[in-house]
């Protein structure tokens, strides 16, 4: 007898098709049968060792977070309710060009320092891996939800070239190609870049194109945080489209927003650019989060020349009064490339986290000046994380309607007051943008969060409620599902999601986290 039957549930199967009533049977981590309208058909109803009455609930595929920063959180926190309670059953890690594999001892230390604001320094983590494959093996020991990995181009450049602003030598470029190929062979699904973060931003298009050619050979995709989301945003999007067309590589645009005052109301221009490229045969998708503010580290705002050489070099420049004045002028007058070419408006920057407890009074406060920002960067050794209040609601809504859109939280779990998207992205889509605002239908929204990302990741047995597919599933109440997290209380869990299954096992049951660690690394499959 099979393990579980979910009775009288409204199935929204992820395809975008209308919902239907069914009994769904799960066994050995798979969906083994779907009996439509079982209660009314007069047929023999399926039985199982456990029956779950799901009257009034929707059953959908588990949600896929296309842009996650849980690289250390999945190892540190077996509970991981931040994502599991949202119905997320797969996260894509290694984002924005900076993560923890492939590395050597030097590069690992530099990367840990550089992205402390994303993931903490990691004092509580045993960094017993160096390669992509070893990191994926570490995930396979058991995690709350499944995870896939992108090779971080900035980390690759740090390993092969260093943190200098210069072109790679032919030998260094060969080494980067080798590292990307090794990562793909070991299971990565593609490559990411952070082209407003050092050292990845120092790569010219020709270098990125060569690395994308390697990714394309393995059937992977390129996921850039491109060179600007502010001044020059449309040019930056066009650059990535042209680059990947030249390389013959699929493109997935990370957190595809149009932010800052210069881009208010300009989402139609981005849509037109994408539609033209799609019509000409480009393979493009994108993700967004359903909020207006962004989130990153305070150090990311610095101009690229001030960040050259790695974290210790940055701290030395900040400590020098003359250099610090040059940085201020660049930020406030010229417009830093770290801040997307837009002159800094300090009151848009809210401190969301620090690592030094003596600085906790700054958390939740808006910055008032460069002097305060400099003090925090030096005192907390580049670690402060921030919210940046620069988005536009009309742009958010228009972009999420696009046919190649997928959902990604960009959730940074570090800090005392993180962005609420880390705990609320997926119920925010379902509760706010489907039920309350009607921006998307329920069936369309679920497709955005399930089958579309599964298609981009080329996962042949995920993203649909379909016989033979993996039983990564979420049950939610369409009338009550809502984010609990707010900007004032960002770690509050969502409501209306009573059950979540990973590999057919309950990780959320009756609204509570179980002790199940059914998640594993999802590896690239050879073409």
Short mmCIF file of C-alpha atoms in Angstrom, two decimals:
data_model
loop_
_atom_site.label_atom_id
_atom_site.label_comp_id
_atom_site.label_asym_id
_atom_site.label_seq_id
_atom_site.Cartn_x
_atom_site.Cartn_y
_atom_site.Cartn_z
CA UNK A 1 0.00 0.00 0.00
CA UNK A 2 1.22 3.50 -0.87
CA UNK A 3 2.40 5.90 1.79
CA UNK A 4 0.05 8.89 1.43
CA UNK A 5 -3.14 9.98 -0.29
CA UNK A 6 -4.09 13.67 -0.31
CA UNK A 7 -7.89 13.68 -0.56
CA UNK A 8 -10.29 16.13 -2.19
CA UNK A 9 -7.65 18.73 -2.92
CA UNK A 10 -7.82 21.48 -5.53
CA UNK A 11 -4.82 20.84 -7.74
CA UNK A 12 -3.09 23.80 -9.35
CA UNK A 13 -0.59 21.71 -11.22
CA UNK A 14 1.97 24.34 -12.23
CA UNK A 15 1.23 24.25 -15.96
CA UNK A 16 -1.02 27.31 -15.90
CA UNK A 17 -4.07 25.16 -16.71
CA UNK A 18 -7.30 25.54 -14.67
CA UNK A 19 -7.40 23.83 -11.30
CA UNK A 20 -9.22 20.55 -10.73
CA UNK A 21 -10.35 18.43 -7.77
CA UNK A 22 -8.49 15.16 -7.20
CA UNK A 23 -7.04 12.57 -4.87
CA UNK A 24 -3.25 12.55 -5.21
CA UNK A 25 -1.23 9.51 -4.13
CA UNK A 26 2.42 9.77 -3.06
CA UNK A 27 4.86 6.92 -2.52
CA UNK A 28 8.66 6.59 -2.37
CA UNK A 29 9.12 10.30 -3.01
CA UNK A 30 7.04 10.37 -6.20
CA UNK A 31 3.51 11.19 -7.29
CA UNK A 32 2.24 7.73 -8.26
CA UNK A 33 -1.37 8.49 -9.21
CA UNK A 34 -3.84 11.34 -9.61
CA UNK A 35 -7.55 10.46 -9.55
CA UNK A 36 -9.53 13.46 -10.77
CA UNK A 37 -12.93 14.24 -9.25
CA UNK A 38 -12.59 11.06 -7.22
CA UNK A 39 -15.37 11.92 -4.78
CA UNK A 40 -17.93 12.39 -7.59
CA UNK A 41 -16.81 9.78 -10.08
CA UNK A 42 -18.25 6.77 -8.31
CA UNK A 43 -14.94 4.97 -8.79
CA UNK A 44 -12.84 3.10 -6.30
CA UNK A 45 -10.99 5.78 -4.38
CA UNK A 46 -7.27 5.27 -3.81
CA UNK A 47 -6.11 4.18 -0.37
CA UNK A 48 -2.82 4.61 1.46
CA UNK A 49 -1.33 4.08 4.87
CA UNK A 50 -2.04 7.73 5.62
CA UNK A 51 -4.91 9.87 4.39
CA UNK A 52 -4.80 13.67 4.50
CA UNK A 53 -8.13 15.46 4.14
CA UNK A 54 -7.28 18.56 2.10
CA UNK A 55 -10.77 19.97 1.52
CA UNK A 56 -10.44 23.70 0.93
CA UNK A 57 -6.72 23.58 0.25
CA UNK A 58 -4.75 23.98 -2.96
CA UNK A 59 -2.03 21.47 -3.87
CA UNK A 60 0.75 22.80 -6.06
CA UNK A 61 4.33 21.88 -6.86
CA UNK A 62 6.84 23.13 -4.33
CA UNK A 63 8.05 26.64 -5.04
CA UNK A 64 11.50 27.16 -6.57
CA UNK A 65 13.44 30.14 -5.25
CA UNK A 66 15.51 31.16 -8.26
CA UNK A 67 17.68 33.58 -6.32
CA UNK A 68 18.63 32.55 -2.79
CA UNK A 69 21.47 33.47 -0.44
CA UNK A 70 21.17 30.42 1.84
CA UNK A 71 24.64 29.09 0.98
CA UNK A 72 25.64 28.86 4.67
CA UNK A 73 22.17 29.10 6.24
CA UNK A 74 21.22 25.66 4.95
CA UNK A 75 24.25 24.22 6.74
CA UNK A 76 23.92 26.32 9.88
CA UNK A 77 20.17 26.03 10.51
CA UNK A 78 18.58 22.59 10.02
CA UNK A 79 15.18 24.14 10.74
CA UNK A 80 15.38 26.68 7.90
CA UNK A 81 11.75 27.67 8.36
CA UNK A 82 12.50 30.96 6.63
CA UNK A 83 12.12 29.10 3.34
CA UNK A 84 10.42 25.80 4.21
CA UNK A 85 7.43 27.56 5.79
CA UNK A 86 6.90 29.54 2.55
CA UNK A 87 6.50 26.35 0.54
CA UNK A 88 9.96 26.58 -1.00
CA UNK A 89 11.28 23.10 -1.83
CA UNK A 90 14.29 24.13 -3.97
CA UNK A 91 16.68 27.08 -3.70
CA UNK A 92 19.27 28.16 -6.27
CA UNK A 93 22.50 29.19 -4.50
CA UNK A 94 25.83 30.65 -5.63
CA UNK A 95 24.25 33.94 -6.66
CA UNK A 96 25.64 37.34 -7.66
CA UNK A 97 29.05 35.97 -8.52
CA UNK A 98 30.24 35.37 -4.95
CA UNK A 99 30.03 32.15 -2.98
CA UNK A 100 32.22 29.54 -1.33
CA UNK A 101 33.26 27.17 -4.13
CA UNK A 102 35.51 26.71 -6.00
CA UNK A 103 38.15 28.15 -3.66
CA UNK A 104 41.58 27.63 -2.19
CA UNK A 105 42.45 28.65 1.36
CA UNK A 106 43.32 32.24 0.38
CA UNK A 107 40.24 32.82 -1.73
CA UNK A 108 37.92 31.27 0.83
CA UNK A 109 39.11 33.69 3.50
CA UNK A 110 38.72 36.66 1.13
CA UNK A 111 35.22 35.64 0.06
CA UNK A 112 34.13 35.05 3.65
CA UNK A 113 35.22 38.60 4.50
CA UNK A 114 33.67 40.10 1.37
CA UNK A 115 30.16 38.66 1.89
CA UNK A 116 29.94 38.59 5.68
CA UNK A 117 26.93 40.88 5.29
CA UNK A 118 25.13 38.25 3.20
CA UNK A 119 25.84 35.11 5.18
CA UNK A 120 27.92 36.08 8.26
CA UNK A 121 31.62 35.30 8.44
CA UNK A 122 30.81 31.65 9.15
CA UNK A 123 32.61 31.04 12.44
CA UNK A 124 30.08 28.28 13.11
CA UNK A 125 30.68 26.48 9.80
CA UNK A 126 33.26 23.77 9.12
CA UNK A 127 34.46 24.76 5.66
CA UNK A 128 35.54 21.24 4.81
CA UNK A 129 35.12 21.69 1.05
CA UNK A 130 37.00 23.53 -1.67
CA UNK A 131 35.44 22.37 -4.96
CA UNK A 132 31.88 22.70 -6.24
CA UNK A 133 31.42 18.95 -6.02
CA UNK A 134 32.59 18.85 -2.42
CA UNK A 135 30.16 21.63 -1.48
CA UNK A 136 27.29 19.74 -3.11
CA UNK A 137 28.38 16.60 -1.26
CA UNK A 138 28.16 18.58 1.97
CA UNK A 139 24.57 19.53 1.15
CA UNK A 140 23.81 15.88 0.50
CA UNK A 141 24.32 15.07 4.18
CA UNK A 142 20.79 16.41 4.70
CA UNK A 143 19.24 19.87 4.52
CA UNK A 144 15.75 21.28 5.01
CA UNK A 145 14.98 21.83 1.31
CA UNK A 146 16.70 20.98 -1.95
CA UNK A 147 19.43 23.22 -3.35
CA UNK A 148 21.07 23.81 -6.72
CA UNK A 149 24.26 25.78 -7.30
CA UNK A 150 25.62 28.31 -9.78
CA UNK A 151 29.36 28.73 -10.26
CA UNK A 152 30.15 32.24 -8.93
CA UNK A 153 32.18 34.06 -11.59
CA UNK A 154 33.58 36.58 -9.11
CA UNK A 155 34.92 33.80 -6.90
CA UNK A 156 36.40 32.10 -9.97
CA UNK A 157 38.12 35.36 -10.91
CA UNK A 158 39.39 35.85 -7.37
CA UNK A 159 40.88 32.35 -7.45
CA UNK A 160 42.50 32.65 -10.88
CA UNK A 161 43.33 36.39 -11.09
CA UNK A 162 42.85 37.98 -7.68
CA UNK A 163 40.99 41.15 -6.74
CA UNK A 164 42.82 43.52 -9.10
CA UNK A 165 41.10 45.67 -11.72
CA UNK A 166 42.84 44.38 -14.81
CA UNK A 167 42.32 42.06 -17.74
CA UNK A 168 43.09 38.40 -17.22
CA UNK A 169 46.16 37.01 -18.94
CA UNK A 170 45.62 34.20 -21.48
CA UNK A 171 46.81 31.71 -18.87
CA UNK A 172 44.44 33.10 -16.26
CA UNK A 173 41.52 32.98 -18.69
CA UNK A 174 42.37 29.34 -19.44
CA UNK A 175 42.33 28.64 -15.71
CA UNK A 176 38.93 30.28 -15.34
CA UNK A 177 37.58 28.19 -18.22
CA UNK A 178 38.88 25.07 -16.48
CA UNK A 179 37.27 26.05 -13.17
CA UNK A 180 33.91 26.68 -14.82
CA UNK A 181 34.08 23.39 -16.73
CA UNK A 182 35.00 21.50 -13.56
CA UNK A 183 32.13 23.10 -11.68
CA UNK A 184 29.64 22.18 -14.38
CA UNK A 185 30.95 18.61 -14.53
CA UNK A 186 30.59 18.38 -10.75
CA UNK A 187 26.92 19.37 -10.85
CA UNK A 188 26.47 23.15 -11.08
CA UNK A 189 23.53 24.27 -13.21
CA UNK A 190 25.13 27.40 -14.58
CA UNK A 191 27.19 30.46 -13.67
CA UNK A 192 26.33 33.70 -11.89
CA UNK A 193 27.98 37.12 -11.90
CA UNK A 194 27.81 40.18 -9.69
CA UNK A 195 28.82 42.93 -12.09
CA UNK A 196 28.51 45.69 -9.49
CA UNK A 197 30.54 43.61 -6.99
CA UNK A 198 34.29 43.11 -6.95
CA UNK A 199 36.14 41.28 -8.35
CA UNK A 200 33.56 40.04 -10.85
CA UNK A 201 32.83 43.55 -12.08
CA UNK A 202 36.41 43.86 -13.35
CA UNK A 203 35.72 41.30 -16.10
CA UNK A 204 35.21 42.75 -19.56
CA UNK A 205 32.53 41.35 -21.86
CA UNK A 206 35.03 39.32 -23.87
CA UNK A 207 36.07 37.44 -20.73
CA UNK A 208 32.49 36.83 -19.66
CA UNK A 209 31.62 35.64 -23.16
CA UNK A 210 34.38 33.03 -23.06
CA UNK A 211 33.16 31.70 -19.72
CA UNK A 212 29.58 31.64 -20.98
CA UNK A 213 30.70 29.53 -23.95
CA UNK A 214 31.86 26.91 -21.44
CA UNK A 215 28.56 27.06 -19.58
CA UNK A 216 26.67 26.66 -22.85
CA UNK A 217 28.62 23.51 -23.76
CA UNK A 218 27.15 21.85 -20.68
CA UNK A 219 23.62 23.08 -21.27
CA UNK A 220 23.76 25.54 -18.35
CA UNK A 221 22.61 29.14 -18.09
CA UNK A 222 24.17 32.47 -17.18
CA UNK A 223 22.61 34.46 -14.33
CA UNK A 224 24.09 37.97 -14.10
CA UNK A 225 23.46 40.67 -11.58
CA UNK A 226 24.28 43.07 -14.38
CA UNK A 227 26.25 46.29 -14.35
CA UNK A 228 23.47 48.69 -13.39
CA UNK A 229 19.93 48.68 -12.06
CA UNK A 230 19.88 52.48 -11.97
CA UNK A 231 21.46 54.89 -14.44
CA UNK A 232 22.22 52.84 -17.54
CA UNK A 233 19.95 49.94 -16.52
CA UNK A 234 18.51 49.36 -19.98
CA UNK A 235 21.97 49.45 -21.53
CA UNK A 236 23.11 46.91 -18.93
CA UNK A 237 20.22 44.57 -19.76
CA UNK A 238 20.98 44.92 -23.48
CA UNK A 239 24.65 44.17 -22.80
CA UNK A 240 23.77 40.84 -21.17
CA UNK A 241 21.38 39.90 -23.96
CA UNK A 242 24.02 40.60 -26.63
CA UNK A 243 26.77 38.86 -24.66
CA UNK A 244 24.85 35.62 -24.21
CA UNK A 245 23.63 35.64 -27.80
CA UNK A 246 27.28 35.85 -28.89
CA UNK A 247 28.21 32.99 -26.54
CA UNK A 248 25.21 30.84 -27.46
CA UNK A 249 24.26 30.65 -23.79
CA UNK A 250 20.86 30.79 -22.10
CA UNK A 251 20.28 33.92 -20.01
CA UNK A 252 18.45 34.34 -16.72
CA UNK A 253 18.33 37.93 -15.45
CA UNK A 254 18.71 38.12 -11.67
CA UNK A 255 16.27 40.27 -9.65
CA UNK A 256 15.24 42.04 -12.83
CA UNK A 257 14.14 45.36 -11.40
CA UNK A 258 14.09 48.94 -12.68
CA UNK A 259 15.09 50.94 -9.59
CA UNK A 260 15.99 54.51 -8.59
CA UNK A 261 14.28 57.72 -9.65
CA UNK A 262 15.78 57.62 -13.14
CA UNK A 263 13.78 54.47 -13.93
CA UNK A 264 10.35 55.31 -12.55
CA UNK A 265 7.75 54.18 -15.08
CA UNK A 266 10.32 52.64 -17.45
CA UNK A 267 9.40 48.97 -17.09
CA UNK A 268 7.69 49.03 -20.54
CA UNK A 269 11.07 49.80 -22.10
CA UNK A 270 12.60 46.74 -20.44
CA UNK A 271 9.66 44.59 -21.54
CA UNK A 272 10.06 45.82 -25.13
CA UNK A 273 13.79 45.01 -25.07
CA UNK A 274 13.10 41.49 -23.80
CA UNK A 275 10.24 40.85 -26.22
CA UNK A 276 12.36 41.89 -29.17
CA UNK A 277 15.17 39.55 -28.09
CA UNK A 278 12.75 36.66 -27.46
CA UNK A 279 11.13 37.17 -30.84
CA UNK A 280 14.54 36.88 -32.49
CA UNK A 281 15.24 33.55 -30.80
CA UNK A 282 17.03 34.47 -27.58
CA UNK A 283 16.60 32.08 -24.64
CA UNK A 284 15.84 34.44 -21.74
CA UNK A 285 14.12 34.23 -18.38
CA UNK A 286 14.20 36.43 -15.29
CA UNK A 287 13.28 36.51 -11.62
CA UNK A 288 11.96 39.20 -9.30
CA UNK A 289 10.88 39.62 -5.69
CA UNK A 290 7.47 41.26 -4.99
CA UNK A 291 8.72 44.27 -3.01
CA UNK A 292 10.12 47.68 -3.87
CA UNK A 293 13.24 48.05 -1.63
CA UNK A 294 16.44 46.19 -2.44
CA UNK A 295 18.95 44.68 -0.05
CA UNK A 296 22.71 44.16 -0.10
CA UNK A 297 25.76 45.22 1.89
CA UNK A 298 26.81 48.78 2.63
CA UNK A 299 30.26 48.04 1.21
CA UNK A 300 28.67 47.20 -2.14
CA UNK A 301 27.87 50.90 -2.60
CA UNK A 302 31.56 51.84 -2.84
CA UNK A 303 33.10 52.67 -6.23
CA UNK A 304 34.99 49.83 -7.85
CA UNK A 305 38.34 51.58 -7.62
CA UNK A 306 37.94 51.79 -3.83
CA UNK A 307 37.21 48.06 -3.62
CA UNK A 308 40.17 46.86 -5.67
CA UNK A 309 42.51 44.45 -3.91
CA UNK A 310 40.04 42.80 -1.56
CA UNK A 311 38.57 43.56 1.86
CA UNK A 312 41.77 44.53 3.67
CA UNK A 313 42.71 47.00 0.95
CA UNK A 314 39.24 48.56 1.17
CA UNK A 315 39.57 49.05 4.93
CA UNK A 316 42.93 50.80 4.48
CA UNK A 317 41.41 53.22 1.98
CA UNK A 318 38.49 53.95 4.28
CA UNK A 319 40.88 54.67 7.16
CA UNK A 320 42.79 57.26 5.11
CA UNK A 321 41.07 60.67 5.33
CA UNK A 322 42.15 61.82 1.88
CA UNK A 323 41.01 58.64 0.15
CA UNK A 324 37.79 58.60 2.15
CA UNK A 325 37.02 62.11 0.87
CA UNK A 326 37.54 60.90 -2.72
CA UNK A 327 35.12 58.06 -2.05
CA UNK A 328 32.55 60.50 -0.64
CA UNK A 329 32.83 62.74 -3.70
CA UNK A 330 32.40 59.75 -6.00
CA UNK A 331 29.36 58.53 -4.06
CA UNK A 332 27.57 61.83 -3.59
CA UNK A 333 28.51 63.80 -6.71
CA UNK A 334 29.59 61.50 -9.53
CA UNK A 335 27.53 58.41 -8.82
CA UNK A 336 29.36 55.22 -7.83
CA UNK A 337 29.27 52.18 -10.11
CA UNK A 338 28.68 50.25 -6.89
CA UNK A 339 25.47 52.27 -6.48
CA UNK A 340 24.44 51.77 -10.11
CA UNK A 341 25.74 55.12 -11.33
CA UNK A 342 23.27 57.12 -9.23
CA UNK A 343 24.49 59.78 -6.77
CA UNK A 344 23.91 58.55 -3.24
CA UNK A 345 20.78 59.61 -1.35
CA UNK A 346 21.71 58.57 2.17
CA UNK A 347 18.16 58.62 3.49
CA UNK A 348 17.28 55.71 1.17
CA UNK A 349 19.77 53.49 3.03
CA UNK A 350 18.52 51.63 6.12
CA UNK A 351 20.90 49.52 8.18
CA UNK A 352 19.47 46.00 8.44
CA UNK A 353 22.29 44.19 10.23
CA UNK A 354 25.70 44.48 11.87
CA UNK A 355 28.02 41.87 13.33
CA UNK A 356 29.44 43.99 16.18
CA UNK A 357 26.84 44.13 19.00
CA UNK A 358 28.10 47.56 20.07
CA UNK A 359 26.72 48.93 16.78
CA UNK A 360 23.22 47.46 17.15
CA UNK A 361 21.71 50.89 17.81
CA UNK A 362 22.13 51.62 14.09
CA UNK A 363 19.93 48.71 12.97
CA UNK A 364 16.64 49.98 11.59
CA UNK A 365 17.95 53.52 11.18
CA UNK A 366 18.37 55.44 7.93
CA UNK A 367 21.81 56.86 7.25
CA UNK A 368 22.30 60.61 7.45
CA UNK A 369 25.75 61.09 5.92
CA UNK A 370 28.93 59.60 4.51
CA UNK A 371 30.54 60.12 7.93
CA UNK A 372 28.10 57.65 9.50
CA UNK A 373 28.49 55.18 6.65
CA UNK A 374 32.28 55.35 6.89
CA UNK A 375 32.18 54.83 10.64
CA UNK A 376 30.04 51.72 10.28
CA UNK A 377 32.15 50.25 7.49
CA UNK A 378 35.32 50.63 9.53
CA UNK A 379 33.88 49.62 12.90
CA UNK A 380 32.11 46.53 11.53
CA UNK A 381 34.82 45.67 8.99
CA UNK A 382 32.59 46.01 5.90
CA UNK A 383 29.92 43.71 7.36
CA UNK A 384 26.81 45.97 7.66
CA UNK A 385 23.87 44.88 5.53
CA UNK A 386 21.33 47.36 4.23
CA UNK A 387 17.90 47.91 2.75
CA UNK A 388 17.84 50.39 -0.12
CA UNK A 389 14.46 52.07 -0.60
CA UNK A 390 14.62 52.90 -4.31
CA UNK A 391 11.99 50.78 -6.10
CA UNK A 392 8.74 51.57 -7.93
CA UNK A 393 5.55 49.54 -7.50
CA UNK A 394 4.31 49.99 -11.06
CA UNK A 395 7.59 48.55 -12.37
CA UNK A 396 7.34 45.59 -9.97
CA UNK A 397 3.83 44.72 -11.16
CA UNK A 398 4.53 45.04 -14.87
CA UNK A 399 7.67 42.90 -14.80
CA UNK A 400 6.05 40.11 -12.75
CA UNK A 401 3.38 39.70 -15.44
CA UNK A 402 5.91 38.83 -18.14
CA UNK A 403 5.70 35.35 -19.67
CA UNK A 404 9.33 34.48 -18.81
CA UNK A 405 9.12 35.74 -15.23
CA UNK A 406 9.92 33.50 -12.25
CA UNK A 407 10.04 34.13 -8.51
CA UNK A 408 13.21 34.70 -6.53
CA UNK A 409 13.47 36.01 -3.00
CA UNK A 410 17.04 37.34 -3.10
CA UNK A 411 16.63 36.59 0.59
CA UNK A 412 19.50 37.61 2.85
CA UNK A 413 18.92 35.87 6.18
CA UNK A 414 21.75 37.65 7.98
CA UNK A 415 21.18 40.65 10.25
CA UNK A 416 18.82 41.65 13.04
CA UNK A 417 16.35 43.29 10.64
CA UNK A 418 16.59 41.58 7.25
CA UNK A 419 14.43 42.37 4.25
CA UNK A 420 11.02 40.69 4.75
CA UNK A 421 11.36 39.07 1.33
CA UNK A 422 13.61 36.44 2.94
CA UNK A 423 10.64 35.11 4.92
CA UNK A 424 7.71 36.31 2.80
CA UNK A 425 8.31 36.33 -0.97
CA UNK A 426 6.15 33.38 -2.00
CA UNK A 427 3.11 34.03 0.23
CA UNK A 428 3.44 37.69 -0.81
CA UNK A 429 2.90 36.63 -4.42
CA UNK A 430 -0.07 34.40 -3.52
CA UNK A 431 -1.72 36.57 -0.91
CA UNK A 432 -1.05 40.11 -2.08
CA UNK A 433 -0.56 39.95 -5.84
CA UNK A 434 -3.04 37.14 -6.57
CA UNK A 435 -5.83 37.34 -3.99
CA UNK A 436 -5.79 41.01 -3.01
CA UNK A 437 -4.60 42.84 -6.13
CA UNK A 438 -5.43 40.38 -8.93
CA UNK A 439 -2.20 41.14 -10.78
CA UNK A 440 -1.88 37.42 -11.59
CA UNK A 441 -4.40 34.59 -11.53
CA UNK A 442 -3.68 31.79 -9.09
CA UNK A 443 -2.90 29.31 -11.86
CA UNK A 444 -0.62 31.75 -13.64
CA UNK A 445 1.22 32.71 -10.46
CA UNK A 446 1.86 29.10 -9.47
CA UNK A 447 3.32 28.46 -12.94
CA UNK A 448 5.67 31.41 -12.42
CA UNK A 449 6.89 29.86 -9.16
CA UNK A 450 7.13 26.20 -10.23
CA UNK A 451 7.17 24.92 -13.81
CA UNK A 452 8.85 27.96 -15.35
CA UNK A 453 11.87 27.85 -13.03
CA UNK A 454 12.01 24.05 -13.35
CA UNK A 455 12.16 24.49 -17.12
CA UNK A 456 14.99 27.03 -16.84
CA UNK A 457 16.89 24.62 -14.56
CA UNK A 458 16.19 21.78 -17.01
CA UNK A 459 14.76 19.55 -14.30
CA UNK A 460 12.74 16.84 -16.05
CA UNK A 461 10.71 15.64 -13.05
CA UNK A 462 9.99 18.77 -10.98
CA UNK A 463 7.72 21.76 -11.25
CA UNK A 464 4.43 20.00 -11.99
CA UNK A 465 1.86 17.94 -10.11
CA UNK A 466 2.09 15.03 -12.49
CA UNK A 467 2.31 11.27 -12.20
CA UNK A 468 5.93 10.16 -11.99
CA UNK A 469 7.17 13.55 -10.83
CA UNK A 470 8.94 14.12 -7.55
CA UNK A 471 6.66 14.75 -4.59
CA UNK A 472 8.00 18.19 -3.72
CA UNK A 473 4.62 19.70 -2.89
CA UNK A 474 2.93 22.51 -0.99
CA UNK A 475 -0.62 22.71 0.34
CA UNK A 476 -1.98 26.19 1.05
CA UNK A 477 -5.27 27.91 1.75
CA UNK A 478 -5.88 30.39 -1.08
CA UNK A 479 -8.19 32.45 1.16
CA UNK A 480 -5.71 32.98 3.99
CA UNK A 481 -2.18 32.52 2.61
CA UNK A 482 -0.19 35.64 3.44
CA UNK A 483 3.30 36.72 4.48
CA UNK A 484 3.77 37.21 8.19
CA UNK A 485 6.99 39.12 7.68
CA UNK A 486 6.92 42.90 7.56
CA UNK A 487 9.60 45.56 7.54
CA UNK A 488 8.97 46.03 11.25
CA UNK A 489 8.88 42.28 12.04
CA UNK A 490 10.79 40.63 9.19
CA UNK A 491 11.25 37.14 10.68
CA UNK A 492 7.58 36.35 11.26
CA UNK A 493 6.50 33.19 9.42
CA UNK A 494 3.66 33.12 6.88
CA UNK A 495 0.10 31.97 7.44
CA UNK A 496 -2.09 29.68 5.35
CA UNK A 497 0.57 27.11 4.37
CA UNK A 498 -0.14 24.08 6.59
CA UNK A 499 1.83 21.39 4.74
CA UNK A 500 5.04 21.22 2.69
CA UNK A 501 6.58 18.00 1.41
CA UNK A 502 10.12 17.46 0.14
CA UNK A 503 10.72 14.10 -1.52
CA UNK A 504 7.32 12.99 -0.27
CA UNK A 505 8.14 13.70 3.37
CA UNK A 506 6.54 16.40 5.49
CA UNK A 507 8.96 19.19 6.34
CA UNK A 508 6.02 21.39 7.39
CA UNK A 509 3.07 19.54 8.93
CA UNK A 510 -0.01 21.24 10.36
CA UNK A 511 1.89 24.53 10.14
CA UNK A 512 4.88 23.33 12.17
CA UNK A 513 8.41 22.45 11.12
CA UNK A 514 9.20 18.75 11.53
CA UNK A 515 12.70 17.36 12.05
CA UNK A 516 12.84 15.96 8.51
CA UNK A 517 15.95 16.82 6.47
CA UNK A 518 14.88 15.48 3.08
CA UNK A 519 16.64 18.11 0.97
CA UNK A 520 19.62 17.25 -1.19
CA UNK A 521 21.79 18.87 -3.86
CA UNK A 522 20.13 19.01 -7.27
CA UNK A 523 22.90 18.45 -9.78
CA UNK A 524 23.26 19.25 -13.45
CA UNK A 525 22.41 16.28 -15.64
CA UNK A 526 24.56 15.62 -18.72
CA UNK A 527 22.83 16.64 -21.96
#
